[in-house]
Coordinates of C-alpha atoms in Angstrom, one line a residue:
Chain A
M1355 CA -141.0 -22.7 -154.1
S1356 CA -139.6 -24.7 -156.9
G1357 CA -142.7 -23.9 -158.7
Q1358 CA -141.2 -20.3 -158.9
S1359 CA -138.1 -21.3 -159.9
G1360 CA -139.9 -22.8 -163.2
T1361 CA -137.8 -25.0 -165.9
G1362 CA -137.3 -21.6 -168.3
S1363 CA -137.3 -21.7 -172.1
H1364 CA -133.9 -21.2 -172.7
A1365 CA -130.7 -23.0 -172.6
A1366 CA -130.9 -25.2 -168.6
P1367 CA -130.2 -28.6 -169.4
A1368 CA -133.2 -30.9 -167.9
A1369 CA -132.8 -29.2 -164.4
A1370 CA -135.4 -28.1 -162.5
V1371 CA -133.6 -24.1 -162.0
G1372 CA -133.0 -21.6 -164.5
S1373 CA -129.5 -21.1 -165.8
G1374 CA -128.8 -18.1 -163.9
V1375 CA -129.0 -20.7 -160.4
I1376 CA -126.8 -22.8 -162.7
D1377 CA -124.1 -20.3 -163.2
L1378 CA -124.6 -19.7 -159.6
L1379 CA -123.4 -23.2 -158.0
G1380 CA -120.9 -23.7 -161.3
L1381 CA -119.3 -20.9 -160.1
L1382 CA -120.0 -21.1 -156.4
A1383 CA -118.5 -25.2 -157.1
Y1384 CA -115.5 -23.3 -158.8
A1385 CA -115.1 -21.1 -156.0
R1386 CA -114.6 -23.3 -153.3
L1387 CA -112.7 -25.7 -155.3
V1388 CA -109.9 -22.8 -155.5
A1389 CA -110.5 -21.8 -151.7
F1390 CA -109.4 -25.6 -151.0
F1391 CA -106.0 -25.0 -153.4
R1392 CA -105.7 -21.8 -151.3
L1393 CA -106.3 -23.2 -148.3
A1394 CA -104.1 -26.1 -148.5
G1395 CA -101.3 -24.0 -149.5
D1396 CA -101.4 -21.7 -147.5
A1397 CA -101.3 -24.5 -144.2
E1398 CA -98.4 -25.7 -146.1
L1399 CA -96.8 -22.9 -145.7
A1400 CA -98.0 -21.4 -142.1
P1401 CA -95.1 -21.2 -139.4
T1402 CA -96.6 -24.1 -136.7
L1403 CA -97.6 -27.0 -136.8
A1404 CA -100.4 -26.7 -134.6
S1405 CA -101.5 -24.0 -137.3
K1406 CA -100.3 -25.7 -140.6
G1407 CA -103.3 -28.3 -139.1
E1408 CA -105.9 -25.4 -137.7
L1409 CA -106.2 -24.0 -141.8
A1410 CA -106.0 -27.9 -143.1
D1411 CA -109.2 -28.3 -140.8
L1412 CA -110.3 -25.0 -143.0
A1413 CA -109.1 -26.5 -146.8
A1414 CA -110.7 -29.5 -145.8
A1415 CA -114.3 -27.4 -145.0
E1416 CA -113.6 -26.3 -148.5
H1417 CA -113.3 -29.4 -150.1
A1418 CA -116.5 -31.0 -148.5
N1419 CA -118.6 -26.9 -149.6
Y1420 CA -117.3 -28.0 -153.2
R1421 CA -118.5 -31.5 -152.6
R1422 CA -121.9 -30.5 -151.9
L1423 CA -122.1 -28.4 -154.7
H1424 CA -120.7 -30.4 -157.1
D1425 CA -123.0 -32.9 -155.9
R1426 CA -126.5 -30.9 -156.4
L1427 CA -125.4 -30.1 -160.2
A1428 CA -124.9 -33.2 -161.2
E1429 CA -127.8 -34.1 -159.4
L1430 CA -129.6 -31.3 -161.1
G1431 CA -128.5 -33.2 -164.3
V1432 CA -125.9 -31.1 -165.2
E1433 CA -122.5 -32.2 -165.4
P1434 CA -120.8 -30.1 -163.4
E1435 CA -117.4 -29.8 -165.0
A1436 CA -119.3 -27.7 -167.9
A1437 CA -121.2 -25.6 -165.1
M1438 CA -117.6 -24.7 -163.6
R1439 CA -115.8 -24.6 -166.7
P1440 CA -117.0 -20.4 -167.2
F1441 CA -115.9 -19.4 -163.9
V1442 CA -112.5 -20.6 -164.6
A1443 CA -110.7 -18.6 -166.3
P1444 CA -112.4 -15.2 -164.3
L1445 CA -111.5 -17.1 -160.7
D1446 CA -108.1 -18.4 -162.1
A1447 CA -107.1 -14.2 -163.5
W1448 CA -108.1 -13.1 -159.5
H1449 CA -106.2 -15.4 -157.9
A1450 CA -102.8 -14.2 -160.5
R1451 CA -104.0 -10.4 -160.3
T1452 CA -103.7 -11.1 -156.2
E1453 CA -100.8 -13.5 -156.0
P1454 CA -99.9 -12.7 -151.6
Q1455 CA -96.2 -12.4 -151.3
S1456 CA -96.1 -13.5 -147.5
W1457 CA -98.1 -15.4 -145.2
L1458 CA -99.8 -12.4 -144.1
E1459 CA -100.6 -10.8 -147.1
S1460 CA -102.3 -14.4 -147.6
L1461 CA -104.0 -14.7 -144.5
V1462 CA -105.6 -10.7 -146.0
K1463 CA -106.7 -12.2 -148.9
A1464 CA -108.4 -14.8 -147.8
Y1465 CA -110.1 -12.6 -145.0
V1466 CA -110.8 -9.9 -147.7
G1467 CA -111.5 -12.2 -150.7
E1468 CA -114.4 -14.8 -149.5
G1469 CA -115.7 -12.0 -147.1
I1470 CA -116.8 -10.1 -150.1
A1471 CA -117.3 -13.7 -152.1
G1472 CA -119.5 -14.9 -149.5
D1473 CA -121.6 -11.5 -149.6
F1474 CA -121.7 -11.2 -152.8
Y1475 CA -122.8 -14.9 -153.4
G1476 CA -125.5 -14.4 -150.4
K1477 CA -127.4 -11.8 -152.0
L1478 CA -127.4 -13.7 -155.4
A1479 CA -128.9 -16.6 -153.3
E1480 CA -132.0 -14.6 -151.4
V1481 CA -133.3 -14.7 -154.8
C1482 CA -133.3 -18.0 -155.9
D1483 CA -135.9 -21.4 -155.0
R1484 CA -135.0 -22.1 -151.4
R1485 CA -133.6 -25.3 -151.8
T1486 CA -130.5 -23.9 -153.7
H1487 CA -130.8 -20.2 -151.2
E1488 CA -129.6 -22.8 -148.3
L1489 CA -127.5 -24.7 -150.2
V1490 CA -125.1 -21.8 -150.7
R1491 CA -126.0 -20.5 -147.4
D1492 CA -124.1 -23.6 -145.3
T1493 CA -121.8 -24.0 -147.8
L1494 CA -120.6 -20.1 -147.1
V1495 CA -120.6 -20.2 -142.9
E1496 CA -117.4 -19.4 -142.4
S1497 CA -117.0 -21.4 -138.8
G1498 CA -114.6 -19.0 -137.3
R1499 CA -112.0 -18.5 -140.0
A1500 CA -112.9 -14.9 -140.3
E1501 CA -111.7 -14.2 -136.3
F1502 CA -109.3 -16.5 -136.6
V1503 CA -107.5 -14.2 -139.7
A1504 CA -108.7 -10.9 -138.3
A1505 CA -106.9 -12.3 -134.7
Q1506 CA -103.9 -13.4 -136.1
V1507 CA -103.9 -10.1 -138.4
R1508 CA -104.4 -7.4 -135.2
R1509 CA -101.5 -9.1 -133.0
A1510 CA -98.9 -8.9 -136.5
I1511 CA -100.1 -5.4 -136.8
G1512 CA -99.9 -4.7 -132.7
E1513 CA -96.2 -5.8 -133.1
D1514 CA -95.0 -3.9 -136.5
P1515 CA -97.9 -0.5 -136.8
R1516 CA -95.7 -0.5 -140.1
L1517 CA -97.6 -3.3 -141.6
A1518 CA -101.2 -1.3 -141.7
G1519 CA -100.3 0.9 -144.4
R1520 CA -98.9 -2.0 -146.7
L1521 CA -102.1 -4.6 -145.8
A1522 CA -104.6 -1.5 -146.6
L1523 CA -103.5 -1.1 -149.4
W1524 CA -103.2 -4.6 -150.1
A1525 CA -106.9 -5.5 -149.3
R1526 CA -107.8 -2.2 -152.0
R1527 CA -106.2 -4.1 -154.7
L1528 CA -107.6 -7.2 -153.4
V1529 CA -111.0 -5.8 -153.4
G1530 CA -111.2 -3.3 -156.7
E1531 CA -109.3 -7.3 -158.7
A1532 CA -112.3 -8.8 -157.4
L1533 CA -114.9 -6.1 -158.6
S1534 CA -113.1 -6.2 -162.0
Q1535 CA -113.7 -9.7 -162.8
A1536 CA -117.2 -10.0 -161.2
Q1537 CA -118.3 -7.1 -163.6
S1538 CA -116.6 -9.4 -166.4
V1539 CA -118.5 -12.1 -165.6
A1540 CA -121.6 -10.2 -164.8
A1541 CA -121.1 -9.0 -169.1
S1542 CA -120.2 -12.8 -170.2
R1543 CA -122.9 -14.5 -168.1
P1544 CA -125.9 -12.8 -168.9
D1545 CA -128.2 -15.1 -167.2
L1546 CA -126.1 -14.9 -163.8
A1547 CA -126.4 -10.7 -164.3
A1548 CA -130.2 -11.1 -165.0
L1549 CA -130.4 -13.0 -161.4
L1550 CA -128.8 -10.5 -159.7
G1551 CA -130.8 -7.8 -161.2
S1552 CA -133.6 -8.6 -160.7
G1553 CA -132.4 -9.5 -156.5
A1554 CA -131.7 -6.0 -156.4
R1555 CA -134.8 -4.4 -158.2
A1556 CA -136.6 -6.8 -155.7
R1557 CA -134.5 -5.0 -153.3
D1558 CA -134.8 -1.6 -154.1
A1559 CA -138.5 -1.9 -154.4
E1560 CA -138.4 -3.2 -151.3
V1561 CA -140.2 -5.9 -151.8
G1562 CA -140.3 -8.2 -147.9
S1563 CA -140.9 -11.2 -148.5
A1564 CA -138.1 -14.5 -149.9
E1565 CA -141.0 -15.5 -152.3
D1566 CA -141.8 -12.0 -153.7
A1567 CA -138.3 -12.3 -154.4
A1568 CA -137.9 -15.2 -156.3
A1569 CA -140.9 -14.3 -158.0
A1570 CA -139.4 -11.2 -159.0
A1571 CA -136.5 -12.9 -160.4
D1572 CA -138.5 -15.2 -162.5
P1573 CA -136.3 -16.7 -165.3
A1574 CA -138.5 -16.0 -168.1
Q1575 CA -137.1 -12.2 -166.6
A1576 CA -134.0 -13.9 -166.5
A1577 CA -132.7 -14.6 -170.0
D1578 CA -132.6 -11.1 -170.8
A1579 CA -129.3 -8.9 -168.8
T1580 CA -130.0 -5.2 -170.1
S1581 CA -127.4 -2.9 -169.7
A1582 CA -130.0 -1.4 -166.7
D1583 CA -128.7 -5.1 -165.0
L1584 CA -125.2 -4.2 -165.6
A1585 CA -125.5 -1.1 -163.8
T1586 CA -127.8 -2.6 -160.6
V1587 CA -125.5 -5.2 -160.4
S1588 CA -122.2 -2.3 -160.4
R1589 CA -124.3 -0.6 -157.3
M1590 CA -124.8 -3.7 -155.7
F1591 CA -120.9 -4.0 -156.0
A1592 CA -121.4 -0.4 -154.1
E1593 CA -122.6 -1.8 -151.3
L1594 CA -120.6 -5.1 -150.6
T1595 CA -117.5 -2.9 -150.7
E1596 CA -119.7 -1.2 -147.6
A1597 CA -119.2 -5.0 -145.6
H1598 CA -115.5 -4.8 -147.0
A1599 CA -114.3 -1.4 -144.7
A1600 CA -116.4 -3.5 -141.5
R1601 CA -113.8 -6.2 -142.5
L1602 CA -110.8 -4.2 -142.4
E1603 CA -111.6 -2.4 -139.5
A1604 CA -111.7 -6.0 -137.4
M1605 CA -108.6 -6.5 -138.6
G1606 CA -107.2 -3.2 -137.5
L1607 CA -106.5 -1.6 -140.9
S1608 CA -107.9 1.5 -142.1
T1609 CA -110.5 2.4 -144.9
Chain B
M323 CA -105.4 -57.3 -125.5
S324 CA -105.3 -53.5 -124.3
G325 CA -104.0 -54.7 -120.7
Q326 CA -100.7 -56.6 -123.6
S327 CA -100.1 -52.9 -124.3
G328 CA -99.7 -52.1 -120.9
T329 CA -98.1 -48.6 -119.9
G330 CA -94.5 -49.8 -119.8
S331 CA -91.8 -47.9 -117.5
H332 CA -90.3 -45.6 -119.2
A333 CA -90.8 -41.8 -120.4
A334 CA -94.3 -42.1 -122.4
P335 CA -96.6 -39.3 -121.1
A336 CA -100.2 -40.0 -119.6
A337 CA -100.9 -42.6 -122.1
A338 CA -102.3 -45.9 -121.9
V339 CA -99.6 -47.5 -124.5
G340 CA -95.7 -47.6 -124.7
S341 CA -94.2 -44.4 -127.0
G342 CA -93.6 -46.7 -129.3
V343 CA -96.3 -46.9 -130.0
I344 CA -97.4 -43.0 -129.6
D345 CA -93.8 -43.0 -132.1
L346 CA -96.1 -44.2 -134.3
L347 CA -99.2 -42.6 -134.2
G348 CA -97.3 -39.4 -134.5
L349 CA -95.5 -40.5 -136.8
L350 CA -98.3 -41.5 -139.2
A351 CA -100.4 -38.2 -138.8
Y352 CA -97.6 -36.0 -140.1
A353 CA -97.3 -38.3 -142.7
R354 CA -101.1 -37.7 -143.4
L355 CA -101.0 -34.2 -143.3
V356 CA -98.2 -34.5 -145.5
A357 CA -100.0 -37.0 -147.8
F358 CA -102.7 -34.3 -148.1
F359 CA -100.6 -31.1 -148.8
R360 CA -98.8 -33.5 -151.5
L361 CA -102.2 -34.7 -153.1
A362 CA -103.9 -31.3 -153.0
G363 CA -100.7 -29.6 -155.3
D364 CA -100.7 -32.5 -157.3
A365 CA -105.2 -31.5 -157.7
E366 CA -104.2 -27.6 -158.1
L367 CA -101.9 -29.0 -161.2
A368 CA -104.4 -31.4 -162.4
P369 CA -104.8 -31.3 -166.3
T370 CA -108.4 -31.0 -166.0
L371 CA -111.1 -30.1 -164.0
A372 CA -112.6 -33.9 -163.6
S373 CA -109.4 -35.1 -162.6
K374 CA -108.9 -31.7 -160.0
G375 CA -111.7 -33.2 -158.6
E376 CA -111.0 -36.5 -157.9
L377 CA -107.2 -35.6 -156.5
A378 CA -108.7 -33.3 -154.3
D379 CA -111.4 -35.7 -153.1
L380 CA -108.6 -38.2 -152.5
A381 CA -106.9 -35.0 -150.4
A382 CA -109.8 -34.4 -148.1
A383 CA -109.6 -38.0 -147.6
E384 CA -106.0 -37.9 -146.2
H385 CA -107.4 -34.6 -144.2
A386 CA -110.0 -37.3 -142.2
N387 CA -107.3 -39.5 -141.7
Y388 CA -104.8 -36.6 -140.0
R389 CA -107.6 -35.7 -137.8
R390 CA -108.7 -39.1 -136.4
L391 CA -104.6 -40.1 -135.9
H392 CA -104.3 -36.9 -134.4
D393 CA -107.5 -36.7 -132.1
R394 CA -106.3 -39.9 -131.5
L395 CA -103.4 -39.3 -129.7
A396 CA -105.0 -35.8 -127.8
E397 CA -107.1 -38.4 -126.2
L398 CA -104.1 -40.3 -125.0
G399 CA -103.2 -37.3 -122.9
V400 CA -100.5 -36.6 -125.5
E401 CA -99.5 -33.5 -127.7
P402 CA -100.2 -34.2 -131.0
E403 CA -97.7 -31.8 -132.1
A404 CA -95.2 -33.3 -129.8
A405 CA -95.6 -36.6 -130.9
M406 CA -95.3 -36.2 -134.9
R407 CA -92.4 -33.0 -134.3
P408 CA -89.2 -35.8 -134.1
F409 CA -91.1 -36.8 -137.8
V410 CA -90.9 -33.4 -139.7
A411 CA -87.6 -33.2 -140.9
P412 CA -86.8 -36.4 -142.0
L413 CA -90.3 -36.8 -144.5
D414 CA -89.4 -33.2 -145.3
A415 CA -86.1 -34.1 -146.2
W416 CA -87.4 -37.2 -148.3
H417 CA -90.1 -35.0 -150.2
A418 CA -87.8 -31.8 -150.9
R419 CA -85.3 -35.1 -152.1
T420 CA -88.0 -36.0 -154.1
E421 CA -90.0 -33.3 -156.1
P422 CA -91.2 -34.1 -158.8
Q423 CA -90.9 -32.5 -162.1
S424 CA -93.5 -33.9 -164.3
W425 CA -97.6 -34.8 -163.6
L426 CA -96.2 -38.4 -164.1
E427 CA -94.0 -38.4 -161.4
S428 CA -96.1 -37.2 -159.1
L429 CA -98.3 -39.7 -159.8
V430 CA -95.7 -42.4 -159.6
K431 CA -94.4 -41.4 -156.3
A432 CA -97.5 -40.7 -154.7
Y433 CA -98.1 -44.5 -156.0
V434 CA -94.4 -46.0 -154.9
G435 CA -94.4 -43.4 -152.0
E436 CA -98.1 -44.3 -150.4
G437 CA -97.7 -48.3 -151.0
I438 CA -94.1 -48.7 -149.3
A439 CA -95.2 -46.2 -146.6
G440 CA -98.2 -48.3 -146.2
D441 CA -96.8 -51.8 -146.5
F442 CA -94.2 -50.5 -143.6
Y443 CA -96.8 -48.3 -141.5
G444 CA -99.1 -51.7 -142.0
K445 CA -95.9 -54.2 -140.6
L446 CA -95.7 -51.3 -137.5
A447 CA -99.5 -51.6 -136.7
E448 CA -99.8 -55.4 -136.8
V449 CA -97.4 -55.0 -133.2
C450 CA -99.4 -52.8 -131.4
D451 CA -102.6 -52.7 -129.4
R452 CA -105.5 -53.4 -131.0
R453 CA -107.3 -50.2 -131.2
T454 CA -104.3 -48.6 -132.5
H455 CA -103.8 -51.3 -135.2
E456 CA -107.3 -51.0 -136.4
L457 CA -107.0 -47.4 -136.8
V458 CA -103.9 -47.6 -138.0
R459 CA -105.4 -49.9 -140.6
D460 CA -108.3 -48.3 -141.1
T461 CA -106.5 -45.0 -142.4
L462 CA -104.1 -46.3 -144.7
V463 CA -107.2 -48.1 -146.8
E464 CA -106.5 -46.5 -150.2
S465 CA -109.9 -46.4 -151.5
G466 CA -108.5 -46.9 -155.2
R467 CA -106.2 -44.9 -155.7
A468 CA -103.6 -47.0 -156.3
E469 CA -105.5 -48.4 -159.2
F470 CA -106.4 -44.3 -160.4
V471 CA -103.1 -43.8 -160.8
A472 CA -101.5 -47.4 -162.4
A473 CA -103.9 -46.7 -165.0
Q474 CA -102.6 -43.5 -166.0
V475 CA -99.4 -44.5 -165.9
R476 CA -100.0 -46.8 -167.7
R477 CA -101.6 -45.5 -170.5
A478 CA -99.5 -42.3 -170.9
I479 CA -96.2 -45.7 -171.0
G480 CA -98.6 -46.8 -174.1
E481 CA -98.7 -43.3 -175.5
D482 CA -94.8 -43.0 -175.6
P483 CA -92.8 -45.9 -174.8
R484 CA -89.7 -44.1 -174.3
L485 CA -91.2 -43.3 -170.5
A486 CA -90.8 -46.3 -169.4
G487 CA -87.2 -46.2 -168.8
R488 CA -87.2 -42.8 -167.2
L489 CA -89.9 -43.3 -164.3
A490 CA -88.3 -47.0 -163.5
L491 CA -85.6 -44.9 -162.6
W492 CA -87.3 -42.0 -160.9
A493 CA -89.0 -44.8 -159.5
R494 CA -86.0 -46.7 -157.8
R495 CA -84.5 -43.2 -156.4
L496 CA -88.2 -43.1 -154.4
V497 CA -87.6 -46.2 -153.5
G498 CA -84.3 -45.6 -152.5
E499 CA -84.6 -41.7 -150.2
A500 CA -87.5 -43.4 -148.4
L501 CA -85.3 -46.7 -147.0
S502 CA -82.2 -44.0 -146.6
Q503 CA -85.0 -42.0 -144.0
A504 CA -86.3 -44.9 -142.7
Q505 CA -83.2 -45.7 -141.7
S506 CA -82.3 -42.7 -139.9
V507 CA -85.6 -42.3 -138.2
A508 CA -85.2 -46.0 -136.8
A509 CA -81.8 -45.1 -135.4
S510 CA -83.5 -41.7 -133.7
R511 CA -86.1 -44.0 -132.2
P512 CA -85.6 -46.4 -130.2
D513 CA -88.1 -47.0 -129.4
L514 CA -90.3 -47.2 -132.5
A515 CA -87.6 -49.3 -134.0
A516 CA -87.7 -52.0 -130.7
L517 CA -91.1 -52.1 -132.0
L518 CA -90.8 -53.1 -135.1
G519 CA -87.7 -55.0 -134.7
S520 CA -90.2 -57.0 -132.2
G521 CA -92.9 -57.6 -134.6
A522 CA -90.1 -58.7 -137.2
R523 CA -88.5 -60.9 -134.3
A524 CA -92.1 -62.2 -134.1
R525 CA -92.3 -63.1 -137.5
D526 CA -89.4 -64.3 -137.8
A527 CA -90.2 -67.3 -135.0
E528 CA -93.8 -67.6 -136.8
V529 CA -96.0 -66.6 -134.4
G530 CA -98.8 -66.9 -136.0
S531 CA -101.6 -64.2 -134.0
A532 CA -101.9 -60.8 -133.2
E533 CA -102.1 -61.6 -129.6
D534 CA -99.0 -63.1 -129.2
A535 CA -97.3 -60.6 -131.9
A536 CA -98.5 -57.8 -129.3
A537 CA -97.0 -59.5 -126.3
A538 CA -93.9 -60.3 -128.8
A539 CA -94.2 -56.4 -128.8
D540 CA -94.1 -55.6 -124.8
P541 CA -93.1 -52.5 -124.1
A542 CA -90.9 -53.4 -121.8
Q543 CA -88.9 -54.5 -124.3
A544 CA -89.0 -52.2 -126.8
A545 CA -87.7 -49.6 -124.7
D546 CA -84.1 -51.3 -125.4
A547 CA -83.3 -50.8 -129.1
T548 CA -80.5 -52.9 -130.2
S549 CA -78.3 -52.8 -133.4
A550 CA -80.0 -55.8 -133.3
D551 CA -83.6 -54.7 -133.5
L552 CA -81.9 -52.6 -136.3
A553 CA -80.8 -55.0 -138.6
T554 CA -84.3 -56.4 -138.0
V555 CA -85.5 -53.2 -139.5
S556 CA -83.0 -53.7 -142.4
R557 CA -84.2 -57.1 -143.1
M558 CA -87.9 -55.8 -143.0
F559 CA -87.0 -52.8 -145.4
A560 CA -85.6 -56.2 -147.8
E561 CA -88.9 -57.4 -147.8
L562 CA -90.8 -54.5 -148.3
T563 CA -89.2 -53.7 -151.9
E564 CA -91.3 -56.8 -152.8
A565 CA -94.4 -55.9 -152.6
H566 CA -92.7 -52.4 -154.3
A567 CA -91.5 -54.5 -157.3
A568 CA -95.5 -55.4 -157.6
R569 CA -95.9 -51.9 -158.4
L570 CA -94.0 -51.0 -160.4
E571 CA -95.2 -54.1 -162.6
A572 CA -99.1 -52.6 -162.2
M573 CA -97.6 -49.7 -163.8
G574 CA -95.8 -50.9 -166.6
L575 CA -92.8 -50.4 -165.5
S576 CA -89.9 -52.9 -164.8
T577 CA -87.9 -52.8 -161.8

């Protein structure tokens, strides 16, 4: 497997993987660090000592994910902070544009945001080398958070049904802003977009095995992000919104 | 050893330790949870990705400390949140009265606040049963944080010597507010004050071994917090300020 991920001919550092994979790990590391900050902040504002503790546990789990991704980048000979840096602005912009105004909004944001980001990273990881795939998959394990959040939102809506419409609107805005930032990332990081595009093509061609998908994501190809890649990426984003609809239903929100 | 900590005759829950010890564990658990929130917030505001990551590591270590204290309370048959609750108001008040106005102030607060609190908890732990003593001591290990902070403050003062006076004043205020809240806790939690008082008496009498100190902290005595205990506690606070002076010097601040 690892041979298929190659070293590529492009600007990747002294790493055994292509620069699209480095981008993915850097993006994910920063995303986990920011998720840690968000969850720690949510924990501080949680209404009871018990819920403060539970959210602090979730925050600590995100820190552990960040640390694993960070250390994997270092192990690949890449300066982790350099790999994370291109994704600071778009992720910070997403958070700045979606600042929750209430405890419920922050719960919905955690659920919807982490959900759609998780689907996105999961699709990307499928076309990476096995070690990256496993690392990304492990750091996406949500360990009960989704159910914790969905149950709290359902209960709140049960107590005040007027909340449903406002929170559904909020969820729609979260996804719109997420797709907008993701498009901007895809446009500015051609290797990452090519990796994503190749994965989508592999699926479109109904290539079944992970090995074939990885071959389709050959980094020699990955250097050329084309407008075709960007179009493929857009189609993939459309697919992501289907899983999003399922999450809304789990919270008792209509789409 | 554990026999000496006894079960006491007073209102302790189904626990193998006295209620002064439960108070100590509850106080410490909430203090670690709040330290986690503070450090996570500081990490988010840190000026570089690398320092964000380092402070996030420290925050995660505080969460692990919180989790151990929390789980020890549960193991003792005490509801952890109930044990923590009496200390929410004084600790929150301390933090509210000492809100840092800059990155440097938050560093000094972390160093001075954690330092004096650590000395205080350490003195308390000395008179507890061995298991509590070890647990408290383990969760106070600072693992390089002090040096990290002191070095940053020294560098900043080196670059702008006018900072020294302002930060020294800030450190003085931090200690004043800490002692004020600690006095209030000692007055409202007689078992905790008695535990502290008995430990101070044991030291005053130059009782050398931890066993003797633990015997002096017999929970049968610990139920009676007297004004003598409170006076002893005040003397101990005076001792704490000596270690504080050493920390100020390490940061390049005069006392």
